[in-house]
Coordinates of N, CA, C and O in Angstrom, one line a residue:
M1 N 64.3 101.6 117.0 CA 64.9 101.4 115.4 C 65.9 100.1 115.6 O 66.8 100.3 116.5
R2 N 66.5 99.9 114.0 CA 67.2 98.7 114.1 C 68.2 99.0 113.8 O 68.9 100.5 113.5
I3 N 70.0 98.5 114.1 CA 71.1 98.8 113.7 C 71.3 99.8 112.3 O 72.3 100.5 112.6
G4 N 70.4 99.7 111.5 CA 71.3 100.2 110.2 C 70.4 101.8 110.2 O 71.4 102.8 109.8
Q5 N 69.6 101.0 110.9 CA 68.9 102.4 111.0 C 69.5 103.8 112.2 O 69.7 105.4 111.7
L6 N 70.3 103.3 113.0 CA 71.1 104.1 113.9 C 72.2 104.4 113.6 O 72.6 105.5 113.2
A7 N 73.2 103.4 112.3 CA 73.8 103.3 111.1 C 73.7 105.1 110.8 O 74.6 105.8 110.5
Q8 N 72.8 105.2 109.9 CA 71.9 105.9 109.0 C 72.1 107.2 109.5 O 72.8 108.2 109.4
L9 N 71.6 107.2 111.6 CA 71.5 108.7 112.0 C 72.6 109.1 112.4 O 72.7 110.0 112.2
T10 N 73.9 108.3 112.5 CA 75.0 108.2 112.9 C 76.2 108.6 112.1 O 77.4 109.4 112.4
G11 N 76.0 108.2 111.1 CA 77.2 107.9 109.8 C 78.1 106.7 111.0 O 79.3 107.1 109.4
A12 N 77.6 106.3 111.3 CA 78.8 105.1 111.7 C 77.8 103.9 110.6 O 76.9 103.3 110.5
D13 N 79.3 103.5 111.2 CA 79.0 101.4 110.1 C 78.7 100.5 111.2 O 78.6 100.4 112.3
I14 N 77.7 99.5 110.8 CA 76.9 98.8 111.6 C 78.5 98.0 112.3 O 77.7 97.8 113.7
Q15 N 79.3 97.5 111.8 CA 80.1 96.7 112.7 C 81.1 97.8 113.4 O 81.4 97.5 114.6
T16 N 81.4 99.2 113.2 CA 81.4 100.0 114.4 C 80.5 100.1 115.7 O 80.8 100.0 117.1
I17 N 78.7 100.3 115.3 CA 77.8 100.0 116.4 C 78.2 99.4 117.6 O 78.4 98.4 118.1
R18 N 78.4 97.7 117.0 CA 78.2 96.2 117.0 C 80.2 96.7 118.1 O 80.2 95.8 119.5
F19 N 80.8 96.9 117.3 CA 82.4 97.3 118.5 C 82.1 97.6 119.3 O 82.9 98.1 120.8
Y20 N 81.2 99.0 119.3 CA 81.4 100.5 120.6 C 80.6 99.5 121.4 O 80.7 99.4 122.8
E21 N 79.6 98.5 120.9 CA 78.2 97.8 121.5 C 79.9 97.1 123.1 O 79.9 96.5 124.3
R22 N 80.0 96.0 122.2 CA 81.7 94.8 122.5 C 82.7 95.7 123.8 O 82.7 94.8 125.0
Q23 N 82.9 97.1 123.4 CA 83.9 97.5 124.4 C 82.9 98.1 125.6 O 84.0 99.2 126.2
R24 N 81.9 98.5 125.7 CA 81.0 99.0 126.3 C 80.9 100.2 127.2 O 81.0 100.8 127.6
L25 N 81.2 100.8 125.4 CA 80.9 102.2 125.4 C 79.9 102.7 124.8 O 79.6 103.7 125.2
L26 N 78.8 101.5 124.5 CA 77.3 102.3 123.9 C 76.6 101.3 124.3 O 77.3 99.7 124.8
P27 N 75.7 100.9 125.4 CA 75.2 100.2 126.0 C 74.0 99.2 125.1 O 74.0 99.2 124.3
R28 N 73.6 97.4 125.3 CA 73.5 97.0 124.8 C 71.9 96.9 124.4 O 71.3 97.7 125.4
P29 N 71.4 96.9 123.5 CA 69.9 97.1 122.9 C 69.1 96.5 123.4 O 69.9 95.0 123.6
N30 N 68.1 96.9 124.1 CA 67.6 95.6 124.4 C 66.9 95.0 122.8 O 66.9 95.0 122.0
R31 N 66.6 93.7 123.1 CA 66.1 92.7 121.3 C 64.5 92.5 122.1 O 63.9 92.4 122.9
Q32 N 64.1 92.7 120.6 CA 63.1 92.1 119.9 C 62.9 90.6 120.4 O 63.3 90.0 120.4
A33 N 61.2 90.1 120.4 CA 60.8 88.5 120.6 C 62.0 87.7 119.7 O 62.3 86.6 119.7
N34 N 61.7 88.4 118.1 CA 62.3 87.9 116.7 C 64.2 87.4 116.9 O 65.0 87.9 116.2
G35 N 64.3 88.5 118.4 CA 66.3 89.0 118.0 C 67.5 89.9 117.7 O 68.0 90.2 118.0
Y36 N 65.6 90.9 116.9 CA 66.4 91.7 116.7 C 66.5 93.0 117.7 O 65.8 93.3 118.7
R37 N 67.7 93.7 117.5 CA 68.3 94.6 118.6 C 67.0 96.0 118.6 O 67.3 96.4 117.0
V38 N 66.8 96.8 119.8 CA 65.6 97.6 119.3 C 66.9 98.6 119.9 O 66.7 99.4 121.1
Y39 N 67.1 99.9 119.3 CA 67.8 100.3 119.7 C 67.0 102.0 119.8 O 66.0 102.6 119.6
E40 N 67.3 103.3 120.9 CA 66.2 104.3 121.0 C 67.5 105.6 120.5 O 69.0 105.1 120.6
T41 N 66.8 106.7 121.3 CA 67.2 107.9 121.4 C 68.7 107.9 121.8 O 69.8 108.8 121.4
D42 N 68.3 107.9 122.9 CA 69.9 107.6 123.6 C 70.9 107.1 123.3 O 72.6 107.4 122.9
H43 N 70.6 105.9 123.0 CA 71.9 105.7 121.0 C 72.8 106.5 120.6 O 74.1 105.9 120.8
V44 N 71.4 106.8 119.8 CA 71.5 108.2 118.3 C 72.7 108.8 119.4 O 74.1 108.8 118.4
E45 N 72.2 109.0 120.4 CA 73.1 110.4 121.3 C 74.6 109.9 121.6 O 75.5 110.4 121.4
K46 N 75.0 108.9 121.7 CA 75.9 108.0 122.4 C 77.1 108.1 121.5 O 78.4 108.0 120.9
V47 N 76.3 107.7 120.6 CA 76.9 107.0 119.0 C 77.5 108.4 118.4 O 78.9 108.5 118.4
I48 N 76.5 109.4 118.4 CA 77.1 110.4 118.4 C 78.1 111.4 119.3 O 79.0 111.8 118.5
F49 N 77.8 111.6 120.0 CA 79.4 111.6 121.0 C 80.8 110.7 120.8 O 81.6 111.7 120.8
I50 N 80.6 109.2 120.6 CA 81.7 108.7 120.6 C 82.1 109.0 119.4 O 83.7 109.2 119.2
R51 N 81.8 109.7 118.1 CA 81.8 109.6 116.8 C 83.0 111.2 117.2 O 83.6 110.9 116.6
R52 N 82.2 111.9 117.7 CA 82.6 113.0 117.5 C 84.5 113.2 118.7 O 85.3 113.8 118.4
C53 N 84.2 112.3 119.5 CA 85.6 112.3 120.3 C 86.6 111.4 119.7 O 87.8 112.2 119.8
R54 N 86.2 110.7 118.5 CA 86.9 110.2 117.9 C 87.6 111.1 117.0 O 88.8 111.3 116.2
S55 N 86.5 111.8 116.0 CA 87.3 113.2 115.5 C 88.3 113.7 115.7 O 89.1 114.3 115.3
F56 N 88.5 114.0 117.2 CA 89.4 114.3 118.6 C 90.6 114.0 118.3 O 91.7 114.0 119.2
G57 N 90.5 112.7 118.2 CA 90.9 111.4 118.5 C 91.4 111.7 119.1 O 92.9 110.2 120.1
M58 N 90.3 111.4 120.1 CA 90.5 110.3 121.9 C 90.7 108.9 121.7 O 89.9 108.2 120.3
S59 N 91.2 108.1 122.5 CA 91.2 107.0 122.8 C 90.0 106.3 123.1 O 88.7 106.9 123.0
L60 N 89.7 105.1 123.0 CA 88.7 104.3 123.6 C 88.1 104.3 125.1 O 87.4 105.0 125.3
E61 N 89.8 104.0 126.1 CA 90.1 104.9 127.2 C 89.4 106.4 127.9 O 89.0 105.8 128.2
E62 N 90.2 107.2 126.9 CA 89.5 108.6 127.2 C 87.7 108.2 127.4 O 87.6 109.1 127.6
I63 N 87.1 107.8 126.1 CA 85.8 108.2 125.7 C 85.1 107.9 126.8 O 84.3 108.5 128.0
A64 N 85.7 106.1 127.1 CA 85.1 105.7 128.7 C 85.6 106.9 130.0 O 84.2 106.7 130.5
V65 N 86.3 107.1 129.7 CA 86.4 108.1 131.2 C 85.5 109.5 131.3 O 84.7 109.7 131.9
L66 N 85.3 109.8 129.9 CA 84.3 111.1 129.6 C 82.8 110.5 129.9 O 81.6 111.6 131.0
Q67 N 82.2 109.5 129.4 CA 80.9 108.7 129.5 C 80.4 108.6 131.0 O 79.6 108.9 131.3
S68 N 82.1 108.4 131.6 CA 81.8 108.5 133.4 C 81.2 109.6 133.8 O 80.5 109.5 135.2
F69 N 82.0 110.6 133.2 CA 81.9 111.9 134.0 C 80.0 111.8 133.3 O 79.1 113.0 134.1
Q70 N 79.8 111.8 132.3 CA 78.6 112.5 131.7 C 77.4 111.0 133.0 O 76.4 111.8 132.4
A71 N 77.9 110.4 133.3 CA 77.3 109.4 133.7 C 76.6 110.0 135.2 O 75.7 109.3 136.3
Q72 N 78.1 110.5 135.4 CA 77.7 111.5 137.4 C 77.9 112.5 137.4 O 78.8 113.5 137.4
P73 N 77.0 113.3 136.5 CA 77.2 114.8 136.5 C 77.3 115.7 137.8 O 78.1 116.5 137.4
Q74 N 77.6 115.2 139.3 CA 77.9 115.8 140.0 C 79.0 115.6 140.0 O 79.7 116.7 141.0
Q75 N 79.8 115.2 139.8 CA 81.4 115.3 139.8 C 82.0 116.9 139.2 O 81.6 117.3 138.5
P76 N 83.1 116.9 139.7 CA 83.7 118.5 139.6 C 84.4 118.0 138.2 O 84.7 116.5 137.8
C77 N 84.5 118.7 137.5 CA 85.1 118.9 135.8 C 86.5 118.5 135.6 O 87.1 118.6 134.5
A78 N 87.3 118.3 136.9 CA 88.7 118.7 137.3 C 89.2 117.9 136.0 O 90.2 118.0 135.9
A79 N 89.1 117.0 136.3 CA 89.4 115.2 135.9 C 89.2 115.7 134.4 O 89.7 115.5 133.1
V80 N 88.1 116.3 134.1 CA 87.7 116.8 132.0 C 89.2 117.2 131.8 O 88.9 116.8 131.0
N81 N 89.0 118.9 132.2 CA 90.4 119.1 132.0 C 91.2 119.0 132.4 O 92.4 119.0 130.8
A82 N 92.0 118.3 133.5 CA 93.0 117.0 132.7 C 93.0 116.4 131.3 O 94.1 115.9 131.6
L83 N 91.9 115.7 131.9 CA 92.2 114.7 130.7 C 92.0 115.3 129.1 O 93.4 115.0 128.2
L84 N 91.2 116.5 129.3 CA 91.3 117.0 127.0 C 93.2 117.5 127.5 O 93.4 117.5 126.7
D85 N 93.8 118.6 128.5 CA 94.7 118.7 128.4 C 95.6 118.1 128.2 O 97.5 118.1 127.5
S86 N 95.9 116.7 128.7 CA 96.7 115.6 128.3 C 96.8 115.4 127.1 O 97.5 114.6 126.6
H87 N 95.4 115.2 126.4 CA 94.7 114.6 124.8 C 95.9 115.6 124.5 O 96.7 115.7 123.1
I88 N 96.0 116.9 124.5 CA 96.4 118.2 123.8 C 97.6 117.9 123.7 O 98.0 118.3 122.8
A89 N 98.5 117.9 125.3 CA 99.7 117.1 125.0 C 100.2 116.6 124.6 O 101.3 116.4 123.8
R90 N 99.5 115.0 123.8 CA 99.7 113.9 122.9 C 99.7 114.3 121.7 O 100.2 114.3 120.1
V91 N 98.5 115.3 121.5 CA 98.5 115.7 120.0 C 100.2 116.7 119.7 O 100.0 116.5 118.2
R92 N 99.9 117.2 120.7 CA 101.6 118.6 119.9 C 102.3 117.9 120.1 O 103.5 117.9 118.9
T93 N 103.0 116.5 120.8 CA 104.2 115.7 120.4 C 103.9 115.1 118.9 O 104.8 115.1 118.1
Q94 N 102.3 114.8 118.9 CA 102.2 114.0 117.6 C 102.8 114.6 116.2 O 103.4 114.7 115.4
I95 N 102.2 116.7 116.6 CA 102.4 117.4 115.7 C 103.9 117.4 115.2 O 104.3 117.3 114.6
A96 N 104.7 117.6 116.5 CA 106.1 117.9 116.1 C 106.6 116.8 116.0 O 107.6 117.0 115.0
S97 N 106.5 115.8 116.1 CA 107.2 114.3 115.2 C 106.6 113.9 113.6 O 107.4 114.2 113.2
L98 N 105.4 114.6 113.6 CA 105.1 115.1 112.1 C 105.8 115.7 111.7 O 106.0 116.1 110.0
Q99 N 105.9 117.0 112.3 CA 106.8 117.9 111.3 C 108.3 117.9 111.3 O 108.7 117.9 110.3
V100 N 109.0 116.9 112.0 CA 109.8 116.4 112.1 C 110.4 115.2 110.6 O 111.0 115.6 109.5
L101 N 109.2 114.8 110.4 CA 109.0 113.3 109.2 C 108.8 114.3 107.9 O 109.1 114.1 107.2
E102 N 108.1 115.1 108.5 CA 107.6 116.0 107.2 C 109.7 117.0 106.2 O 109.7 116.4 105.7
N103 N 110.0 116.8 107.3 CA 111.1 117.8 107.1 C 112.5 117.1 106.6 O 112.8 116.6 105.8
Q104 N 112.6 115.4 107.0 CA 113.1 114.8 106.5 C 111.8 114.2 105.4 O 113.1 113.7 104.4
L105 N 111.0 114.1 105.2 CA 110.4 113.1 103.1 C 111.0 114.7 102.4 O 111.6 114.6 101.3
V106 N 111.0 115.7 102.8 CA 111.5 116.8 102.3 C 112.5 116.9 101.7 O 113.3 117.2 100.3
R107 N 113.7 116.4 102.7 CA 115.0 116.4 102.4 C 115.4 115.0 101.6 O 116.0 115.1 100.7
L108 N 114.7 113.9 101.5 CA 114.3 113.4 100.9 C 114.1 112.8 99.1 O 115.0 113.0 98.7
R109 N 113.2 114.4 99.3 CA 112.5 114.6 97.4 C 113.5 114.8 97.1 O 113.7 114.6 96.2
R110 N 114.5 115.8 97.9 CA 115.1 116.9 97.1 C 116.2 115.7 97.0 O 117.1 116.5 95.7
C111 N 116.7 114.6 96.7 CA 117.7 113.7 96.7 C 117.8 113.6 95.5 O 118.0 113.2 94.6
C112 N 116.7 114.0 94.5 CA 116.1 113.5 93.7 C 115.8 114.7 92.6 O 114.8 115.1 92.7
D113 N 115.8 114.4 91.1 CA 114.6 115.4 90.0 C 114.2 114.2 89.4 O 114.5 112.8 89.1
N114 N 113.5 114.5 88.4 CA 113.0 113.8 87.4 C 113.3 113.4 86.1 O 112.9 113.0 84.8
E115 N 114.6 113.8 85.6 CA 115.5 113.9 84.9 C 116.4 112.0 84.8 O 116.5 111.9 84.8
R116 N 116.2 112.1 86.2 CA 116.8 109.9 86.3 C 116.0 109.2 85.7 O 114.7 109.4 86.1
Q117 N 116.7 108.3 85.4 CA 116.5 106.9 86.0 C 115.8 106.4 86.9 O 116.8 106.7 87.8
S118 N 115.0 105.7 87.2 CA 115.0 104.9 88.5 C 116.3 104.0 89.2 O 116.8 104.5 90.3
V119 N 116.8 103.4 88.6 CA 118.6 102.8 89.0 C 119.7 104.1 89.7 O 120.1 103.8 90.1
D120 N 118.9 104.9 89.4 CA 119.7 106.2 89.2 C 119.2 107.4 91.2 O 119.4 108.5 91.0
C121 N 118.3 106.9 91.1 CA 117.1 107.9 92.2 C 117.6 107.4 93.2 O 117.9 107.1 94.4
G122 N 117.8 108.9 93.0 CA 118.8 109.9 95.7 C 117.2 108.7 96.0 O 118.0 109.1 97.3
I123 N 116.5 109.0 95.9 CA 115.4 109.2 97.0 C 115.4 107.0 97.2 O 115.7 107.1 98.4
L124 N 115.6 106.4 96.1 CA 115.2 104.7 96.0 C 116.4 105.0 97.1 O 116.7 104.1 97.7
S125 N 117.7 105.9 96.5 CA 119.3 105.3 97.5 C 119.8 105.9 98.8 O 119.8 104.7 99.5
G126 N 118.6 106.7 99.3 CA 118.0 107.1 100.7 C 117.9 106.1 101.3 O 118.1 106.0 102.7
L127 N 116.6 105.7 100.4 CA 115.7 104.9 101.3 C 116.8 103.3 102.0 O 116.8 102.9 102.6
V128 N 117.5 102.8 101.0 CA 118.1 101.4 100.8 C 119.1 102.3 101.8 O 119.3 101.3 102.7
E129 N 120.1 103.1 101.2 CA 121.4 103.4 102.0 C 121.1 103.8 103.5 O 121.6 103.1 104.8
G130 N 119.6 104.0 104.0 CA 119.4 104.2 105.6 C 118.9 103.2 106.0 O 118.6 103.1 107.6
G131 N 118.9 101.7 105.1 CA 118.3 100.7 106.3 C 119.0 100.0 106.3 O 118.9 98.3 106.4
T132 N 120.4 99.9 105.8 CA 121.3 99.8 106.0 C 122.1 99.1 107.4 O 122.8 98.4 107.9
T133 N 121.6 100.0 108.5 CA 122.4 99.7 109.5 C 121.0 100.1 110.2 O 120.1 100.8 110.4
S134 N 121.1 98.7 111.2 CA 119.5 98.8 112.3 C 120.1 100.2 113.3 O 118.6 100.9 113.9
A135 N 120.8 101.1 113.5 CA 120.7 102.1 114.4 C 120.1 103.1 113.1 O 119.5 104.1 113.8
N136 N 119.7 103.3 111.8 CA 119.2 103.9 111.0 C 117.7 103.7 110.6 O 116.6 103.9 109.9
A137 N 117.6 102.1 111.1 CA 116.3 101.4 110.9 C 115.3 102.1 111.5 O 115.2 102.7 112.5
G138 N 113.7 102.7 110.0 CA 113.1 103.7 110.8 C 113.2 104.6 111.2 O 112.5 105.8 111.6
N139 N 114.5 105.2 111.4 CA 115.3 106.7 111.6 C 115.6 107.7 110.4 O 117.0 107.1 109.9
P140 N 115.0 108.2 109.2 CA 115.5 108.4 107.9 C 116.3 109.5 108.6 O 117.0 110.6 107.4
S141 N 117.1 110.2 109.6 CA 117.5 111.3 110.1 C 118.8 111.6 109.3 O 119.3 112.3 109.3
F142 N 119.7 110.0 108.9 CA 120.5 110.2 108.0 C 120.8 110.8 106.2 O 121.8 111.4 105.9
L143 N 119.7 111.1 106.6 CA 119.4 112.0 105.4 C 120.2 113.3 105.4 O 120.2 113.8 106.1
P144 N 120.9 113.4 103.7 CA 121.8 114.7 103.7 C 121.1 115.8 103.6 O 119.7 116.0 103.5
S145 N 121.1 116.3 104.7 CA 121.0 118.4 104.9 C 121.2 118.9 103.6 O 122.2 119.2 103.2
M146 N 119.6 119.1 103.4 CA 120.0 120.7 101.9 C 119.7 121.9 101.8 O 118.6 122.4 103.2

């Protein structure tokens, strides 16, 4: 099959498939005499695997490690478990950070009602005031608690 067919079967963009090839997550396909790439069923399975891992937020490096375990099935899966445990820990950290961000945004939203003009907007004022010092740059925790 050609790259367009692979893309259609897997739901991946053609450029994404080429990117996976460059990153060596996907083996380079054989080429026909005319230069066209020829993909096999194995490529479909690998692209689906990569996309599934990406849907879980896994990095390309993590995917490469998992693929190495697929290629050597006699290895114990303890390292796979450790990789997933590490990924879960990062996801939990991200969730905690997003919850902090959500709380800060909610507090910022409470700084203004719909009855003001933008010149008096508490949200815009809060964003400007928070960016005036380097200590607050990128950290909206200066917002008043409500």
